[in-house]
Coordinates of C-alpha atoms in Angstrom, one line a residue:
M1264 CA 49.2 0.9 11.8
S1265 CA 48.9 1.7 8.1
A1266 CA 46.7 4.4 6.7
E1267 CA 44.4 1.8 5.1
A1268 CA 44.0 0.0 8.4
E1269 CA 43.2 3.3 10.2
L1270 CA 40.6 4.2 7.5
S1271 CA 38.9 0.8 7.7
A1272 CA 38.7 1.1 11.5
V1273 CA 37.0 4.5 11.3
L1274 CA 34.6 3.7 8.4
P1275 CA 31.7 1.3 9.2
R1276 CA 31.7 -2.1 7.5
E1277 CA 29.2 -2.8 4.7
G1278 CA 27.3 -5.4 6.7
N1279 CA 27.1 -3.1 9.8
A1280 CA 26.1 0.1 8.0
P1281 CA 23.2 1.9 9.9
A1282 CA 19.9 1.9 8.2
R1283 CA 19.1 5.1 6.5
S1284 CA 15.9 6.8 7.5
P1285 CA 13.6 7.7 4.7
L1286 CA 13.9 11.3 3.4
P1287 CA 11.3 13.8 4.7
W1288 CA 9.9 14.4 1.2
R1289 CA 9.3 10.7 0.7
R1290 CA 7.4 10.4 4.0
I1291 CA 5.3 13.5 3.0
A1292 CA 4.6 12.0 -0.4
A1293 CA 3.6 8.6 1.1
D1294 CA 1.2 10.3 3.6
A1295 CA -0.3 12.4 0.8
G1296 CA -0.8 9.3 -1.3
D1297 CA -2.5 7.5 1.6
R1298 CA -4.8 10.5 2.1
A1299 CA -5.7 10.8 -1.6
L1300 CA -6.3 7.1 -2.2
P1301 CA -9.9 7.0 -0.8
W1302 CA -10.8 9.9 -3.1
L1303 CA -9.7 8.3 -6.4
L1304 CA -12.9 6.3 -6.9
P1305 CA -15.3 9.2 -6.2
I1306 CA -13.4 11.5 -8.5
A1307 CA -13.3 8.8 -11.2
L1308 CA -17.1 8.3 -10.9
L1309 CA -17.7 12.1 -11.0
A1310 CA -15.5 12.4 -14.1
L1311 CA -17.4 9.5 -15.8
W1312 CA -20.7 11.1 -14.9
Y1313 CA -19.6 14.5 -16.3
T1314 CA -18.2 12.9 -19.4
G1315 CA -21.2 10.8 -20.1
A1316 CA -23.6 13.8 -19.7
A1317 CA -21.4 16.0 -21.9
Q1318 CA -21.1 13.4 -24.6
G1319 CA -24.8 12.4 -24.5
W1320 CA -24.2 8.9 -23.4
I1321 CA -26.9 9.2 -20.7
S1322 CA -30.2 11.1 -21.3
P1323 CA -30.6 14.2 -19.0
Q1324 CA -34.0 12.9 -18.1
V1325 CA -32.4 9.7 -16.7
L1326 CA -29.3 11.2 -15.1
P1327 CA -29.0 15.0 -15.1
P1328 CA -25.5 16.6 -15.6
P1329 CA -23.5 17.4 -12.4
Q1330 CA -23.8 21.1 -13.0
F1331 CA -27.6 20.9 -12.9
V1332 CA -27.5 19.0 -9.6
W1333 CA -25.1 21.5 -8.2
E1334 CA -27.3 24.4 -9.2
T1335 CA -30.3 22.7 -7.6
L1336 CA -28.4 22.1 -4.4
R1337 CA -27.3 25.7 -4.3
D1338 CA -30.8 27.0 -4.8
L1339 CA -32.1 24.8 -2.1
A1340 CA -29.5 26.1 0.3
K1341 CA -30.1 29.7 -0.6
S1342 CA -33.9 29.4 -0.2
G1343 CA -33.5 27.7 3.2
D1344 CA -35.5 24.6 2.1
L1345 CA -32.5 22.4 2.4
W1346 CA -31.8 23.4 6.0
L1347 CA -35.5 22.9 6.9
H1348 CA -35.5 19.3 5.6
V1349 CA -32.1 18.6 7.2
G1350 CA -33.2 20.0 10.6
T1351 CA -36.4 17.8 10.5
S1352 CA -34.4 14.7 9.6
F1353 CA -31.9 15.4 12.4
T1354 CA -34.6 15.8 15.0
R1355 CA -36.2 12.6 14.0
V1356 CA -33.0 10.6 14.0
G1357 CA -31.8 12.2 17.2
V1358 CA -35.0 11.2 19.2
G1359 CA -35.2 7.7 17.7
F1360 CA -31.5 7.0 18.0
A1361 CA -31.4 8.2 21.6
A1362 CA -34.4 6.0 22.6
G1363 CA -33.2 3.0 20.7
T1364 CA -29.7 3.3 22.2
L1365 CA -31.0 3.6 25.7
L1366 CA -33.3 0.6 25.3
G1367 CA -30.5 -1.4 23.6
L1368 CA -28.1 -0.7 26.5
V1369 CA -30.6 -1.8 29.1
L1370 CA -31.6 -4.9 27.2
G1371 CA -28.1 -5.9 26.3
S1372 CA -26.9 -5.3 29.9
A1373 CA -29.7 -7.4 31.3
M1374 CA -28.9 -10.3 28.9
G1375 CA -25.1 -10.0 29.6
L1376 CA -25.6 -10.1 33.4
S1377 CA -28.1 -12.9 33.5
R1378 CA -27.7 -16.2 31.7
S1379 CA -31.3 -17.2 32.5
F1380 CA -32.7 -13.8 31.1
E1381 CA -30.6 -14.3 28.0
A1382 CA -32.0 -17.8 27.5
Y1383 CA -35.5 -16.5 27.7
V1384 CA -35.1 -13.4 25.5
L1385 CA -32.3 -13.9 23.0
P1386 CA -33.9 -16.5 20.7
T1387 CA -37.1 -14.4 20.3
F1388 CA -35.0 -11.2 19.9
N1389 CA -32.9 -12.8 17.2
A1390 CA -36.0 -13.9 15.4
L1391 CA -37.7 -10.4 15.5
V1392 CA -34.6 -8.5 14.4
Q1393 CA -34.7 -10.4 11.1
I1394 CA -37.8 -8.5 10.1
P1395 CA -36.9 -5.4 8.1
V1396 CA -38.2 -1.9 9.0
L1397 CA -40.7 -1.7 6.2
A1398 CA -42.3 -4.9 7.3
W1399 CA -43.0 -3.3 10.7
L1400 CA -44.5 -0.2 9.1
P1401 CA -48.2 -1.4 8.7
F1402 CA -48.3 -2.8 12.2
V1403 CA -46.8 0.3 13.8
L1404 CA -49.0 2.5 11.6
L1405 CA -52.1 0.9 13.2
I1406 CA -50.8 1.6 16.7
A1407 CA -49.1 5.0 16.4
G1408 CA -50.8 6.5 13.4
I1409 CA -48.9 8.3 10.6
G1410 CA -47.5 11.1 12.8
E1411 CA -44.0 11.6 14.3
P1412 CA -44.3 8.7 16.8
L1413 CA -44.3 6.3 13.9
K1414 CA -41.0 7.5 12.7
Y1415 CA -39.5 7.6 16.2
I1416 CA -40.5 4.0 16.9
L1417 CA -39.1 2.6 13.6
I1418 CA -35.8 4.5 14.0
A1419 CA -35.5 3.4 17.6
K1420 CA -36.1 -0.2 16.6
A1421 CA -33.3 0.0 14.0
A1422 CA -30.8 1.5 16.5
L1423 CA -31.8 -0.9 19.3
V1424 CA -30.7 -4.1 17.6
P1425 CA -26.9 -3.5 17.1
V1426 CA -26.6 -1.7 20.4
A1427 CA -28.2 -4.6 22.3
L1428 CA -26.2 -7.3 20.6
N1429 CA -22.9 -5.5 21.0
T1430 CA -23.7 -4.7 24.6
L1431 CA -24.3 -8.4 25.2
Q1432 CA -21.0 -9.3 23.5
G1433 CA -19.1 -6.7 25.4
F1434 CA -20.3 -8.0 28.8
R1435 CA -19.4 -11.5 27.9
Q1436 CA -15.9 -10.9 26.6
T1437 CA -14.4 -10.0 30.0
P1438 CA -11.5 -12.4 30.7
A1439 CA -12.3 -15.0 33.4
A1440 CA -8.9 -14.3 35.0
L1441 CA -10.0 -10.7 35.8
R1442 CA -13.2 -12.0 37.4
E1443 CA -11.1 -14.3 39.5
V1444 CA -9.0 -11.4 40.6
G1445 CA -12.1 -9.5 41.6
D1446 CA -13.2 -12.5 43.7
V1447 CA -9.8 -12.6 45.4
Y1448 CA -10.2 -8.9 46.4
G1449 CA -13.7 -9.6 47.7
Y1450 CA -15.6 -7.5 45.0
D1451 CA -19.3 -7.8 45.2
R1452 CA -21.4 -8.0 42.0
R1453 CA -21.8 -4.2 41.7
Q1454 CA -18.0 -3.7 41.9
Q1455 CA -17.4 -6.6 39.5
V1456 CA -19.6 -4.9 36.9
L1457 CA -18.5 -1.3 37.4
E1458 CA -14.7 -1.9 37.8
I1459 CA -14.0 -5.0 35.8
V1460 CA -16.8 -5.9 33.3
L1461 CA -17.8 -2.4 32.1
P1462 CA -14.3 -1.0 31.4
H1463 CA -13.5 -3.9 29.1
A1464 CA -17.0 -3.7 27.4
V1465 CA -16.7 0.0 26.5
P1466 CA -15.0 -0.4 23.1
T1467 CA -17.6 -3.0 22.0
L1468 CA -20.4 -0.8 23.4
F1469 CA -19.1 2.1 21.3
T1470 CA -19.0 -0.1 18.2
G1471 CA -22.6 -1.0 18.8
V1472 CA -23.6 2.7 19.2
R1473 CA -21.8 3.5 15.9
L1474 CA -23.6 0.7 14.1
G1475 CA -26.8 1.8 15.7
F1476 CA -26.6 5.3 14.3
T1477 CA -25.9 3.9 10.8
K1478 CA -29.0 1.7 11.0
A1479 CA -31.0 4.6 12.4
W1480 CA -29.9 7.0 9.6
L1481 CA -30.8 4.4 6.9
S1482 CA -34.2 3.7 8.5
L1483 CA -34.9 7.5 8.7
V1484 CA -34.6 7.8 5.0
V1485 CA -36.7 4.7 4.4
V1486 CA -39.5 6.0 6.8
E1487 CA -39.4 9.4 5.2
L1488 CA -39.7 7.9 1.8
V1489 CA -43.0 6.2 2.8
A1490 CA -44.8 8.4 5.3
S1491 CA -43.6 12.0 5.6
S1492 CA -44.2 15.6 4.4
E1493 CA -40.8 16.9 5.4
G1494 CA -37.2 15.6 5.6
L1495 CA -34.6 14.5 3.2
G1496 CA -36.4 11.3 2.4
Y1497 CA -39.5 13.3 1.5
L1498 CA -37.4 15.5 -0.7
I1499 CA -36.3 12.5 -2.7
V1500 CA -39.9 11.3 -3.1
Y1501 CA -41.1 14.8 -4.0
G1502 CA -38.4 15.1 -6.7
R1503 CA -39.3 11.7 -8.1
Q1504 CA -43.0 12.5 -8.3
L1505 CA -42.3 15.7 -10.3
F1506 CA -39.7 13.8 -12.3
Q1507 CA -37.0 16.3 -11.2
L1508 CA -34.1 14.0 -11.0
D1509 CA -31.7 16.8 -10.3
L1510 CA -33.6 17.4 -7.0
V1511 CA -33.5 13.6 -6.3
M1512 CA -29.7 13.5 -6.9
A1513 CA -29.1 16.6 -4.7
A1514 CA -31.0 15.1 -1.8
V1515 CA -29.2 11.8 -2.2
I1516 CA -25.8 13.6 -2.2
V1517 CA -26.8 15.4 1.0
V1518 CA -28.0 12.2 2.7
G1519 CA -24.7 10.4 1.8
A1520 CA -22.5 13.4 2.8
I1521 CA -24.2 13.8 6.2
G1522 CA -24.1 10.1 6.9
Y1523 CA -20.4 9.8 5.9
A1524 CA -19.4 12.8 8.0
I1525 CA -21.1 11.6 11.2
D1526 CA -19.7 8.1 10.6
R1527 CA -16.2 9.5 10.4
L1528 CA -16.8 11.5 13.6
L1529 CA -17.9 8.4 15.4
D1530 CA -15.0 6.5 14.0
R1531 CA -12.6 9.1 15.5
L1532 CA -14.4 8.9 18.9
E1533 CA -14.2 5.1 18.8
T1534 CA -10.5 5.2 18.1
A1535 CA -10.0 7.6 21.0
V1536 CA -12.0 5.2 23.3
H1537 CA -9.9 2.2 22.3
R1538 CA -6.7 4.1 23.0
R1539 CA -7.8 4.8 26.5
Q1540 CA -8.4 1.2 27.2
P1541 CA -5.7 -1.0 28.9
G1542 CA -2.9 -1.5 26.4
G1543 CA -4.0 1.3 24.2
A1544 CA -4.7 -1.0 21.3
V1545 CA -6.5 0.4 18.3
P1546 CA -8.5 -2.1 16.2

């Protein structure tokens, strides 16, 4: 055999050349780009805000400069007022969200397990959920007064709706084949629910809980804007009444940051729940 033939036998042919794996630095750069992408728009808006305030495009009475807002936020944190209002808001949303979630799970489970109960309740429920929180405020105000129960009831109502609807959907999405397997093994209704229906409904239930918290957090701010003497929503109203828009912006930033952080936490928990399900699929 000639030297050229031996060399061609050892070297891989062009069509069969193994695919080269991407270099480590390219993978790191791609991951860094993916992580930085969601921050591009907030950074651009902050830069536009800062530039507009520095160049006088926007009146400070309309939109205060970022440094003024930061100083106000720092002063609130140092004085302890910020933590007082945050703690009050967390207490309200915690009680209302827990009550609404519990009632939503019970109502959704009852509709999911009984077609006749669903036929009686679901049409009226769908009609009532179209009424916004503020529309319920005068009616609940007559019943519960202007104290803390008013806020708990409205927050619970906001959380109840997505939890109940997602619970109903979760109970109804169990494959019929699995129910038939349960019948073959002689499962009673309790075993069918606990061992077949509920495990497949958990991801949808968790999605409902996540949406329920989002609705509860938004309703908390709305309720505190209308009837409250403490909380982040009250802080926004107080700043508007005094025409201290730096205080308003500081409170808005805190509301958005807390809501975003908790939503990210629930998103991670939801992903972990999905991975524990059969097949380990993540939506």
